[in-house]
Coordinates of C-alpha atoms in Angstrom, one line a residue:
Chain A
X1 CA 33.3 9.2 33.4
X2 CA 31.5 9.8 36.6
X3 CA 29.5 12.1 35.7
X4 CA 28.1 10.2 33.0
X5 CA 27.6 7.4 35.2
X6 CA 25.4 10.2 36.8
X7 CA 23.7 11.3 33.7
X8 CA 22.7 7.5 33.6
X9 CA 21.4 6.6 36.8
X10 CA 19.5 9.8 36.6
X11 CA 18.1 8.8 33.2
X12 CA 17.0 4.8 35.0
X13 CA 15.3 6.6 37.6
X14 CA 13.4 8.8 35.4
X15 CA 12.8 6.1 33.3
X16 CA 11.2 3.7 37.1
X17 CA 9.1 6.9 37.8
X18 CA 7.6 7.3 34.2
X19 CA 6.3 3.3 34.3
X20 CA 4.5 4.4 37.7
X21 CA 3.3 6.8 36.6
X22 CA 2.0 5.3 33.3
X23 CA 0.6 2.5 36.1
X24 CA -1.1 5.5 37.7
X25 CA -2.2 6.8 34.8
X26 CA -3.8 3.5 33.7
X27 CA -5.8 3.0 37.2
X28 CA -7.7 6.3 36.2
X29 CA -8.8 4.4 33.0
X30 CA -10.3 1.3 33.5
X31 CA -13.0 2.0 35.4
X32 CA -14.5 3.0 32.9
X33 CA -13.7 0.7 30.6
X34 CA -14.9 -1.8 32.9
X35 CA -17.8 -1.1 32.8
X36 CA -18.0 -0.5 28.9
X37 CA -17.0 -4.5 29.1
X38 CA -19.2 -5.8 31.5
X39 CA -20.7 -8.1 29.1
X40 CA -18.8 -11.1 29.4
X41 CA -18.7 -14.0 27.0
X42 CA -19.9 -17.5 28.5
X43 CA -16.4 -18.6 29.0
X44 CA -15.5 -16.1 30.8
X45 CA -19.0 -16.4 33.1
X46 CA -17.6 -19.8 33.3
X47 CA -14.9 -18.8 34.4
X48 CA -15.8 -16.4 36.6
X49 CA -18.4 -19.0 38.2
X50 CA -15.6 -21.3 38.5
X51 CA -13.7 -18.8 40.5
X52 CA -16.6 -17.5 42.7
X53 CA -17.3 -21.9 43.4
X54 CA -14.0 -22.5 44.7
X55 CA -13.7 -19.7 46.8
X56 CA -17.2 -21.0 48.7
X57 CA -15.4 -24.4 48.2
X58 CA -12.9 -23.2 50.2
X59 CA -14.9 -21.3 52.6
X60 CA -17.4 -24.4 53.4
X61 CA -13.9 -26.5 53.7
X62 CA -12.1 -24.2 56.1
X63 CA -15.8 -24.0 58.5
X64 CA -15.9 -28.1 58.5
X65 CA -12.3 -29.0 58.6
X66 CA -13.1 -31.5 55.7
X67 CA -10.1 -32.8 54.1
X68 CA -11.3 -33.9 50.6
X69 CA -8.7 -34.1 48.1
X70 CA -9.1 -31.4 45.8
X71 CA -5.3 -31.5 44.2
X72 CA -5.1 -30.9 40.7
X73 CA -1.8 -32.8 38.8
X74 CA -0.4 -31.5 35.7
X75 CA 2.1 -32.8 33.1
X76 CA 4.3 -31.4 30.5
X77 CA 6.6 -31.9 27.9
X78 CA 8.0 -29.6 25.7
X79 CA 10.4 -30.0 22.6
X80 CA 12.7 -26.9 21.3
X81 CA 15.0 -25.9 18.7
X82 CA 17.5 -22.9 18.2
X83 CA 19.4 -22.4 15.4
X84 CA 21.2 -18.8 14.2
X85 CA 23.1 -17.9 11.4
X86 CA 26.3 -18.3 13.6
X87 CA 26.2 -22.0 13.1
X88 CA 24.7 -22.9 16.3
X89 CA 22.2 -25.2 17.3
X90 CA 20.2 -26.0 20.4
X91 CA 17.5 -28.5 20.8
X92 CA 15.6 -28.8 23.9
X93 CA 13.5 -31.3 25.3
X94 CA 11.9 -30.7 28.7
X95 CA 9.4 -32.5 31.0
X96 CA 7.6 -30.5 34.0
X97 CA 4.9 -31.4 36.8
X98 CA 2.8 -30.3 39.2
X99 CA 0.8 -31.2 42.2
X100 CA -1.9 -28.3 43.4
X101 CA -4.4 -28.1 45.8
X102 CA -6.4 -25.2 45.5
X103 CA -8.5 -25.4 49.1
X104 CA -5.6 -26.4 51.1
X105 CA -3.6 -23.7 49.3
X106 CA -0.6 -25.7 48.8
X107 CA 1.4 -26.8 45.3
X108 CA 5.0 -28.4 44.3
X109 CA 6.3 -28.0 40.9
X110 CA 9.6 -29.6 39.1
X111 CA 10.9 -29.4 36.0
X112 CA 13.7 -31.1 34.3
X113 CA 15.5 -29.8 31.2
X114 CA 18.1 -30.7 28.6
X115 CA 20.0 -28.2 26.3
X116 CA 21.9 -30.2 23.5
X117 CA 24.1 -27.5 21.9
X118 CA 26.8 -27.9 18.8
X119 CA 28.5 -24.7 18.0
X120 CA 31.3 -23.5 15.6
X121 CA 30.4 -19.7 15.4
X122 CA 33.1 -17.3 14.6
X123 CA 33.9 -17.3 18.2
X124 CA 35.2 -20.6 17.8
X125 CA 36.8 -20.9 14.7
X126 CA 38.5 -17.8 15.6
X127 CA 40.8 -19.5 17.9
X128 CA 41.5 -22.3 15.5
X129 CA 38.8 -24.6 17.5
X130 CA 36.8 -27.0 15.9
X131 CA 33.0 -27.3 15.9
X132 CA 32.0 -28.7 19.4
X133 CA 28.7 -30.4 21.0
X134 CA 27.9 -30.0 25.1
X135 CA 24.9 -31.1 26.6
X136 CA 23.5 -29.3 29.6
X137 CA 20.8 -30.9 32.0
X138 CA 18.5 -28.8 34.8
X139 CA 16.6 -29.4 37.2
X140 CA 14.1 -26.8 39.5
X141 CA 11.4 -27.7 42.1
X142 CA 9.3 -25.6 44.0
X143 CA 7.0 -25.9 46.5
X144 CA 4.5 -23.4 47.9
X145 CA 2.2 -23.1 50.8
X146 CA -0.7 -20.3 50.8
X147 CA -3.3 -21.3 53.0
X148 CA -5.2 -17.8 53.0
X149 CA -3.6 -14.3 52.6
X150 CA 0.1 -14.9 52.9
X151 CA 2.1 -17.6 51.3
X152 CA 5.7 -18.9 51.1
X153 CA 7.6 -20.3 48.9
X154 CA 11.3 -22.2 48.5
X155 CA 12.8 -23.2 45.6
X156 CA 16.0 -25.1 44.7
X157 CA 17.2 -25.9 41.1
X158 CA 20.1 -27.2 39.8
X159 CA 22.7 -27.2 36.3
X160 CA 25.1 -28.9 35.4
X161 CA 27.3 -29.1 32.0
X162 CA 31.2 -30.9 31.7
X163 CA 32.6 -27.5 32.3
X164 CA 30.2 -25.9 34.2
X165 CA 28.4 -26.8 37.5
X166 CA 25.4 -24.2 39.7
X167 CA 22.8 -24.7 42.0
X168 CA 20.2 -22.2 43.4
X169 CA 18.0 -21.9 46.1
X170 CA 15.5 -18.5 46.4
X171 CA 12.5 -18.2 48.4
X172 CA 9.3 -15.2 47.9
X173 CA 6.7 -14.2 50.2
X174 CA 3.5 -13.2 49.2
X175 CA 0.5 -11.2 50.6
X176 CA -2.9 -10.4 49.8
X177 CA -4.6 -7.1 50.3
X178 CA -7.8 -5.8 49.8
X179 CA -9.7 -8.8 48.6
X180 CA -6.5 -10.3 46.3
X181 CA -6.8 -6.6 44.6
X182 CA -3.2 -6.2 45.7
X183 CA -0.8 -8.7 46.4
X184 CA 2.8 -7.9 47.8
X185 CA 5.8 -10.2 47.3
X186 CA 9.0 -10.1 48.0
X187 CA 11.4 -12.7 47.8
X188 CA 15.0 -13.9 48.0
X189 CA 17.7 -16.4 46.0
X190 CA 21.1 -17.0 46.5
X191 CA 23.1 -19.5 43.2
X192 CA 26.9 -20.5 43.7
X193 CA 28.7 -21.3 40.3
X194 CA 31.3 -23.5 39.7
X195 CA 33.0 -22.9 36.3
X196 CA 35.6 -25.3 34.9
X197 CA 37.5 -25.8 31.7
X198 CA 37.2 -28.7 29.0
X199 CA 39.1 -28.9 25.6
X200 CA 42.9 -28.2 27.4
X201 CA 45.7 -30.1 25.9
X202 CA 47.2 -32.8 28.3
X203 CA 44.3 -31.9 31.0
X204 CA 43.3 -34.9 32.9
X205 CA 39.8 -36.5 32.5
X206 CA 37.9 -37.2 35.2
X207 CA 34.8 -35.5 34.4
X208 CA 34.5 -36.0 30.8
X209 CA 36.7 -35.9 27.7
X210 CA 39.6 -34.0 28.2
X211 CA 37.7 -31.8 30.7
X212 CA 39.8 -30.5 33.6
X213 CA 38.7 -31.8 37.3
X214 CA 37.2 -28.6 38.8
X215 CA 39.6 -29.4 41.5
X216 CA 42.1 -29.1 39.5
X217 CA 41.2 -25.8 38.4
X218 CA 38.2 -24.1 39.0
X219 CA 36.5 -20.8 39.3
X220 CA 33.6 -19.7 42.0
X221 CA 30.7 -17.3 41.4
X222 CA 27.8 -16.0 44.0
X223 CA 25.2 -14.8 42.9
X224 CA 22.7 -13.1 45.5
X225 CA 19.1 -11.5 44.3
X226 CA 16.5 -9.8 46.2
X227 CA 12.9 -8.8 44.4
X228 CA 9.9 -6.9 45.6
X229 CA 6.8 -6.2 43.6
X230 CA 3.2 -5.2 43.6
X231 CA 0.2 -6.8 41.8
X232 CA -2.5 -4.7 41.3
X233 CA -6.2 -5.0 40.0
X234 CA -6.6 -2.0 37.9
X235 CA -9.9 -2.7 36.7
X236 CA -12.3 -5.6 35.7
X237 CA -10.5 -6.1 32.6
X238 CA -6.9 -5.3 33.9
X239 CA -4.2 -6.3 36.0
X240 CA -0.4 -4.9 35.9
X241 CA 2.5 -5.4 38.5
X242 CA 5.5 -4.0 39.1
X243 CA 9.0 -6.0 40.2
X244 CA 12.6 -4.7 41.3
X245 CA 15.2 -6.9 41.1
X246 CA 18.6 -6.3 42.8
X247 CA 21.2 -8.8 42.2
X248 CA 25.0 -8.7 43.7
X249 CA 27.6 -10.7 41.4
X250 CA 31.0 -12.0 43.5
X251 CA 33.8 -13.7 41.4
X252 CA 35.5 -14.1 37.8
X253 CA 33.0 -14.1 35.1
X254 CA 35.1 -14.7 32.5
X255 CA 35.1 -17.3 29.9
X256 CA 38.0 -19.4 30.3
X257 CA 38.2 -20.2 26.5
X258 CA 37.7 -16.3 25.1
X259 CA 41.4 -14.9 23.5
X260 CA 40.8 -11.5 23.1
X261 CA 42.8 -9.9 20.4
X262 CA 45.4 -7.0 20.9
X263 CA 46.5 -4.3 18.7
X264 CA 48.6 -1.7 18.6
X265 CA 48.1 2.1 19.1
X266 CA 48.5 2.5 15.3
X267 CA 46.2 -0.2 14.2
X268 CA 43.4 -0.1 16.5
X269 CA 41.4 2.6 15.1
X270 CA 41.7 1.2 11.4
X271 CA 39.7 -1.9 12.2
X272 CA 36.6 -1.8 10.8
X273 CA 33.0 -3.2 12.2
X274 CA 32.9 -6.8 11.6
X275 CA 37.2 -7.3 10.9
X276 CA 37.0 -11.1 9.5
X277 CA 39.1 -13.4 10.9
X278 CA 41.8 -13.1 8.3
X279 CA 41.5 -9.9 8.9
X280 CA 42.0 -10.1 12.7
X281 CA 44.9 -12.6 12.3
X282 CA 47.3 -10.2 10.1
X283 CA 46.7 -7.1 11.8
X284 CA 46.6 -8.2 16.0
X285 CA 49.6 -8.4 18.1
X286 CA 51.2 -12.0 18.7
X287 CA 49.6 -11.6 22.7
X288 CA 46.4 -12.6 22.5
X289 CA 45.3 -12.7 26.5
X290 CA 42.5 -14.4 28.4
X291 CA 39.1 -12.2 28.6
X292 CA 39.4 -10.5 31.8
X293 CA 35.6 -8.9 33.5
X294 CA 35.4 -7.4 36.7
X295 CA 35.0 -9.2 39.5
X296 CA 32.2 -7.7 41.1
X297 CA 29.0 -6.5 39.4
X298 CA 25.7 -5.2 41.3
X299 CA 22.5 -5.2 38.9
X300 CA 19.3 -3.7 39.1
X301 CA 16.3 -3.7 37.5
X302 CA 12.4 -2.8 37.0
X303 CA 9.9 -4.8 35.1
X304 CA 6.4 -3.8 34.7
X305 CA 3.7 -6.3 33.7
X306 CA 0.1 -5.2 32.3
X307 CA -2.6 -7.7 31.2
X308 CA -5.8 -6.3 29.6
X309 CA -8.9 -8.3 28.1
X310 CA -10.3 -7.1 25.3
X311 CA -13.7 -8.3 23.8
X312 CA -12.3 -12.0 22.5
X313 CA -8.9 -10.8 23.2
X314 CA -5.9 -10.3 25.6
X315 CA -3.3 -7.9 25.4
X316 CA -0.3 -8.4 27.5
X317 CA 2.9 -5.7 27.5
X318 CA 6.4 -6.0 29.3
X319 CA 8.9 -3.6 29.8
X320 CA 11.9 -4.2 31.8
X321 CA 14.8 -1.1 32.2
X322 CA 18.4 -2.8 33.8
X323 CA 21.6 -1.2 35.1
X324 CA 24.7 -2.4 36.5
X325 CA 27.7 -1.0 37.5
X326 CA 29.7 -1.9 34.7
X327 CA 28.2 0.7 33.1
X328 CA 25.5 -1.7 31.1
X329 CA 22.1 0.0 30.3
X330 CA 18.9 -2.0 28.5
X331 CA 15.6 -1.6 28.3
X332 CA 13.5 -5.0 26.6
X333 CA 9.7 -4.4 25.6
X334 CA 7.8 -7.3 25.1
X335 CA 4.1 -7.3 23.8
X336 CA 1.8 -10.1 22.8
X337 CA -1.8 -10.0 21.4
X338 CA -3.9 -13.1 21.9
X339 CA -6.7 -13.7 20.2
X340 CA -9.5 -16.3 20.8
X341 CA -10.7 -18.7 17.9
X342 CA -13.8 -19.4 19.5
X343 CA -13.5 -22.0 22.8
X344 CA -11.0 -23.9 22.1
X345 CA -8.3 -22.1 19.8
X346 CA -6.2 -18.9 20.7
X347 CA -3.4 -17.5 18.7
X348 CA -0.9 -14.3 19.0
X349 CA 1.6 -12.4 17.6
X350 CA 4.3 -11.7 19.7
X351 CA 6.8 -8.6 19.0
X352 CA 9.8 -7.9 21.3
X353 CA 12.4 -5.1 21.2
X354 CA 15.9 -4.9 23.1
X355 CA 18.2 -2.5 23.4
X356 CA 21.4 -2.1 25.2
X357 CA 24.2 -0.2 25.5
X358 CA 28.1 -1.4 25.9
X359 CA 30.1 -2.0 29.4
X360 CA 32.6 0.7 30.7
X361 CA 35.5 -1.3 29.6
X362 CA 34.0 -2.5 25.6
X363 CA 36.4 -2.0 22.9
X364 CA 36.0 -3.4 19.8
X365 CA 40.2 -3.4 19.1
X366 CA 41.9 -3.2 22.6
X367 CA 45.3 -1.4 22.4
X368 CA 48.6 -3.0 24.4
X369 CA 52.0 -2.5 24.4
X370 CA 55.0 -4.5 23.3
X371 CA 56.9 -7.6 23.9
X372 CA 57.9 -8.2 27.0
X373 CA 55.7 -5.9 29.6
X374 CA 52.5 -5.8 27.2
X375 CA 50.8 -3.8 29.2
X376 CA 47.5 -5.6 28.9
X377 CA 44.2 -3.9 29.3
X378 CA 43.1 -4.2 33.0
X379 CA 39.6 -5.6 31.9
X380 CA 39.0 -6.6 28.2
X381 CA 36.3 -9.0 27.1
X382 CA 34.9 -10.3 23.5
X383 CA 31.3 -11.0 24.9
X384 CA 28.7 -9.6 22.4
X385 CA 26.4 -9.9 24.8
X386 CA 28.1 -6.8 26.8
X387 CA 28.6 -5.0 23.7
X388 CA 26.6 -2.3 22.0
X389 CA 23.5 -4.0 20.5
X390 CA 19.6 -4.5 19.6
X391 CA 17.4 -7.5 19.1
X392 CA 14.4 -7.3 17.3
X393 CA 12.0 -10.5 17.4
X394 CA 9.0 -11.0 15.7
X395 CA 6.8 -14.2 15.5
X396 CA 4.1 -15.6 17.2
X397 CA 2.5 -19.2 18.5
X398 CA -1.3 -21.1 19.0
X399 CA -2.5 -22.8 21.5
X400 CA -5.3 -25.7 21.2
X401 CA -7.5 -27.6 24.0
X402 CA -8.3 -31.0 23.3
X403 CA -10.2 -31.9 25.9
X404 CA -13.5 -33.4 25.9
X405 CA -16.4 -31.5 26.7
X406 CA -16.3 -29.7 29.7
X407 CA -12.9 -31.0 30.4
X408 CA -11.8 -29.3 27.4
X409 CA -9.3 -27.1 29.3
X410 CA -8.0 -30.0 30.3
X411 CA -5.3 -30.5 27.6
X412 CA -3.4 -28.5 25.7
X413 CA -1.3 -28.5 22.8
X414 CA 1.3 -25.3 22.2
X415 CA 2.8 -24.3 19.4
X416 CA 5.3 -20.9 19.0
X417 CA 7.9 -19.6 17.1
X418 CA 10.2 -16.4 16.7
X419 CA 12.4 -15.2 14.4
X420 CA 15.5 -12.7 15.9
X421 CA 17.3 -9.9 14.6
X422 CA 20.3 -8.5 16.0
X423 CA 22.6 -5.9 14.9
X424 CA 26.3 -5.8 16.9
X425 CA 26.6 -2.3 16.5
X426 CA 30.7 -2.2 17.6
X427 CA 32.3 -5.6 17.4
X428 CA 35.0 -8.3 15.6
X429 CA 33.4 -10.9 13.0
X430 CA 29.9 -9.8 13.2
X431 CA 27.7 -7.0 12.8
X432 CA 24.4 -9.2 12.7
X433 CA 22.7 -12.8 13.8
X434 CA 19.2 -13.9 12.5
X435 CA 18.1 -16.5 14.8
X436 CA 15.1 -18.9 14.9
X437 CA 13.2 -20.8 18.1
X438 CA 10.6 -22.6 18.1
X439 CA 9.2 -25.0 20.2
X440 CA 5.8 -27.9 20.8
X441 CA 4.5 -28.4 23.9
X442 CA 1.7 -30.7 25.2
X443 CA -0.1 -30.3 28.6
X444 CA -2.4 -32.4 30.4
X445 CA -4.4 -32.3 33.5
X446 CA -4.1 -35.8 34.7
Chain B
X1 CA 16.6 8.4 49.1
X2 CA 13.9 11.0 48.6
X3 CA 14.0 9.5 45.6
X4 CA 13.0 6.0 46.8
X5 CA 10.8 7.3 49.3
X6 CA 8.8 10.2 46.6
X7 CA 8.7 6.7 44.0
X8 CA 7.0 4.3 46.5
X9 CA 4.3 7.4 47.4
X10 CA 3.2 7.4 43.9
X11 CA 3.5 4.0 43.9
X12 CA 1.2 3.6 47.0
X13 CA -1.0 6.6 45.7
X14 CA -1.3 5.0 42.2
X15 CA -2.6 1.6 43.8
X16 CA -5.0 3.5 46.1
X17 CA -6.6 5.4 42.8
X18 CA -7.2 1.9 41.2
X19 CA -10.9 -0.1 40.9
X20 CA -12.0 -2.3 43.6
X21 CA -13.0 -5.3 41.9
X22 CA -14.8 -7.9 43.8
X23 CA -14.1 -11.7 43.4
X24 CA -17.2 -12.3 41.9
X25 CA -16.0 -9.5 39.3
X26 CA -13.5 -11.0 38.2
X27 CA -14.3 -13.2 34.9
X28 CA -12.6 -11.5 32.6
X29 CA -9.3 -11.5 34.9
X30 CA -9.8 -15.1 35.7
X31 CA -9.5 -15.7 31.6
X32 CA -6.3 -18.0 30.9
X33 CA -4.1 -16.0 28.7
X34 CA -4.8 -13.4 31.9
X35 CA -3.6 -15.9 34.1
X36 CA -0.7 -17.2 32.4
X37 CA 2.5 -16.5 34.1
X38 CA 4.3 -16.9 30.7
X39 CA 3.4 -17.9 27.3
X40 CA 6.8 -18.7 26.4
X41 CA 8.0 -21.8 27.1
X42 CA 11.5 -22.6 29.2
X43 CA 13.6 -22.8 25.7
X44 CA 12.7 -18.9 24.8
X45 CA 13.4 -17.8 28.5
X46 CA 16.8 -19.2 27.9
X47 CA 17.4 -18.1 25.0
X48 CA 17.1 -14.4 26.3
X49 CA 18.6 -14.5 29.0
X50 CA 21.6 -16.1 26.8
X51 CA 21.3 -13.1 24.1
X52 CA 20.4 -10.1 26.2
X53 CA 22.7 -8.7 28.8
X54 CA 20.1 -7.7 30.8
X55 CA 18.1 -9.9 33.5
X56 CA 15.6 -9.6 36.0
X57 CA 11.7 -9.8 36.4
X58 CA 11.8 -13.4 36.1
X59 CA 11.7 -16.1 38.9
X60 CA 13.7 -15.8 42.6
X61 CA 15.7 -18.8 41.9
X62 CA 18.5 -18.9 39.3
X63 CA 20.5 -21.2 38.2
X64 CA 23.5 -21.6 35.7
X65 CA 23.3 -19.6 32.4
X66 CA 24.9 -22.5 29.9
X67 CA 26.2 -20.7 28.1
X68 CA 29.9 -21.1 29.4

């Protein structure tokens, strides 16, 4: 077991130094291809005239002291909808602001959030549970403060469902170098958990129906991150960055409504990929214990960013590789192609592939004893989402401006979808999900 | 930690070996869907961070995963 722990870490370190050195690679190219694609359209002059104005803005502010108010506002709402061949549903409305001022190099954003989700997947029915609805609401602000090269910034949000109460706070620093051509960050965020339990026969109901008072029982989690990154200008057409995340999990994880299923030594190998619940019920032992996951878990991971322009185009690729010390390795790539429709109109197609591979402790049939002892599996868990698996999505979304004139940048209507594969390469009731998301969003300048 | 140290070299070396591009360069960069933290909206962020056992690269701040 160790030394295929090893083998792995060695294989996510190989993996970090071959996406810098594909980084290094691509600073060779574009310098080239810069100049190739010098000729830029007049939007992007625009732009570019734009950019080069407010920096003198800014430079003729900072040498009088002036204090004209340059803040820009933005508004935003945005509708979504989730639905998967598991019989669940998610819509999502959402409403978002911001205040910036560009000279003064200051900005506060919030956003508030609902998730309205109605489930009776296999999980559920499993354990002879009926279909149920939850509604989640979250809220995030952050404010940040860059006056010249080196900014701050502190952010807090909040969550809150019947069963289920977090709050964050994180902070990043930021510096330019070398004329913006490199900025550093590096930032911090610390979220505390509070899980509860709703749906419990006899439980008392002060905070919802039937839901348990969380101080009547209640779990904690801690969750701790640290990130630093780079962003580099690679070229006149592209930009990539690089970010490692390290995140340290304290306290029981577990789902407090997950019965896993236990066989015996006999049984456990026959069941096939996928067991149906009738299935499941005839052949599993009478104890059928709580999920139990580790209570610590330290993650890490690298994501690479690159953004290229193309003649009337943009291409922009992802890939993120992740390990944790349950033994959890994944690696999501995530590429979109956007294409302008002259001024006003841009569209994309948007592909994304993950893969993953299962915990340490995954089992598809766990094996105990007998009546009385049991002897129950240390850890044992029915979350797909730590078993074996891959996701491919495919789909796409447009985006219009329908502002006047000049101004036209000045709102914009979004609209996206993606359609989601995945195959559960090692688990109970299902070996696949399709999924669908899709979502409207309007923007406005105000 | 020779590791570490030989990764952020090539790191530092591959940044050094990149274009200076002067603010007055930088159109093309300055282009929205360059600019754009994230095309996808809050819904499809949570959506894979629900469905995906893997995290990271996203914002500092986190907060509740709802899907308890």
């Amino acid at each position: 077991m160790a030394e295929k722990r090893q083998r792995a870490r060695a294989s996510t370190f190989r993996a970090a130094r071959g996406a810098i050195l594909a980084l290094a690679g691509l600073c060779l190219y574009p310098s080239s291809a810069a100049r190739a694609d010098d000729e830029t359209n007049p939007a992007e002059q625009s732009v570019a005239r734009k950019d080069r104005g407010e920096q003198l803005q800014s430079e003729h502010t900072a040498s009088t002291d002036k204090l004209d108010d340059t803040s820009t506002k933005h508004a935003s709402l945005q509708i979504a909808t989730y639905a998967d061949n598991d019989h669940t549903t998610v819509f999502t409305p959402s409403i978002a602001g911001s205040i910036e001022n560009v000279t003064q190099g200051a900005s506060i954003q919030g956003r508030y959030i609902v998730d309205v989700v109605s489930a009776a997947s296999a999980d559920v029915i499993s354990t002879a549970s009926r279909r149920w609805t939850e509604v989640r609401q979250a809220g995030s602000i952050e404010a940040a403060y860059k006056p010249k090269t080196f900014g701050i910034s502190l952010a807090g949000s909040v969550s809150s469902e019947p069963d289920y109460f977090s709050y964050g706070i994180g902070s990043e620093m930021s510096l330019d170098l070398d004329e913006k051509n490199t900025t550093l960050q590096a930032g911090f965020g610390y979220g505390h958990d509070t899980v509860g339990r709703c749906g419990a026969e006899n439980s008392p109901a002060n905070t919802g129906p039937s839901c348990t008072s969380f101080s009547v029982f209640s779990r904690t989690i801690n969750r701790t991150s640290f990130n630093a990154g780079l962003t580099q200008i690679i070229g006149k057409t592209t930009i990539g960055s690089l970010v490692l995340d390290v995140g340290l999990e304290n306290g029981d994880q577990s789902k407090p409504y997950r019965y896993v299923p236990m066989f015996s030594a006999d049984v456990a190998p026959q069941v096939p990929l996928g067991a149906s619940i009738p299935y499941v019920t005839a052949n599993r032992l009478p104890e059928r214990p709580l999920e139990q996951l580790p209570l610590v878990k330290r993650r890490m991971s690298l994501t690479g960013r690159l953004a290229h322009r193309l003649e009337g185009s943009t291409l922009r690729f992802e890939e993120r590789v992740y390990g944790d010390t349950w033994a959890l390795f994944a690696s999501t790539t995530d590429l979109k192609w956007v294409f302008d429709i002259g001024q006003r109109v841009a569209f994309w197609p948007h592909a994304r592939f993950h893969g993953q591979s299962a915990v340490s402790f995954w089992k598809r049939a766990y094996v105990s004893g007998s009546a009385p002892g049991w002897d129950l599996p240390v850890f044992r868990t029915g979350d797909r989402e730590l078993g074996p698996l891959y996701t491919i999505t495919g789909g796409g979304g447009l985006y219009f401006y329908l502002g006047g004139g000049a101004d036209m940048q000045k709102m914009r209507l979004t609209i996206q979808g993606d359609g989601a594969y995945t195959g559960f390469l090692d688990d109970l009731y299902l070996t696949q999900r399709t999924s669908f998301v899709g979502s409207i969003s309007f923007e406005a300048e105000l | 930690m020779i590791k570490l140290t030989f990764a952020a070299a090539l790191f530092a070396l591959s940044a050094a070996a990149c274009t200076h591009v002067a603010p007055y360069e930088r159109g093309k960069l300055a282009h929205p869907t360059m600019t754009d933290g994230q095309l996808d909206g809050p819904a499809a962020e949570h959506v894979y961070a629900v469905h995906e056992g893997a995290t990271g690269g996203g914002s500092v701040a986190e907060s509740g995963c709802g899907c308890n």
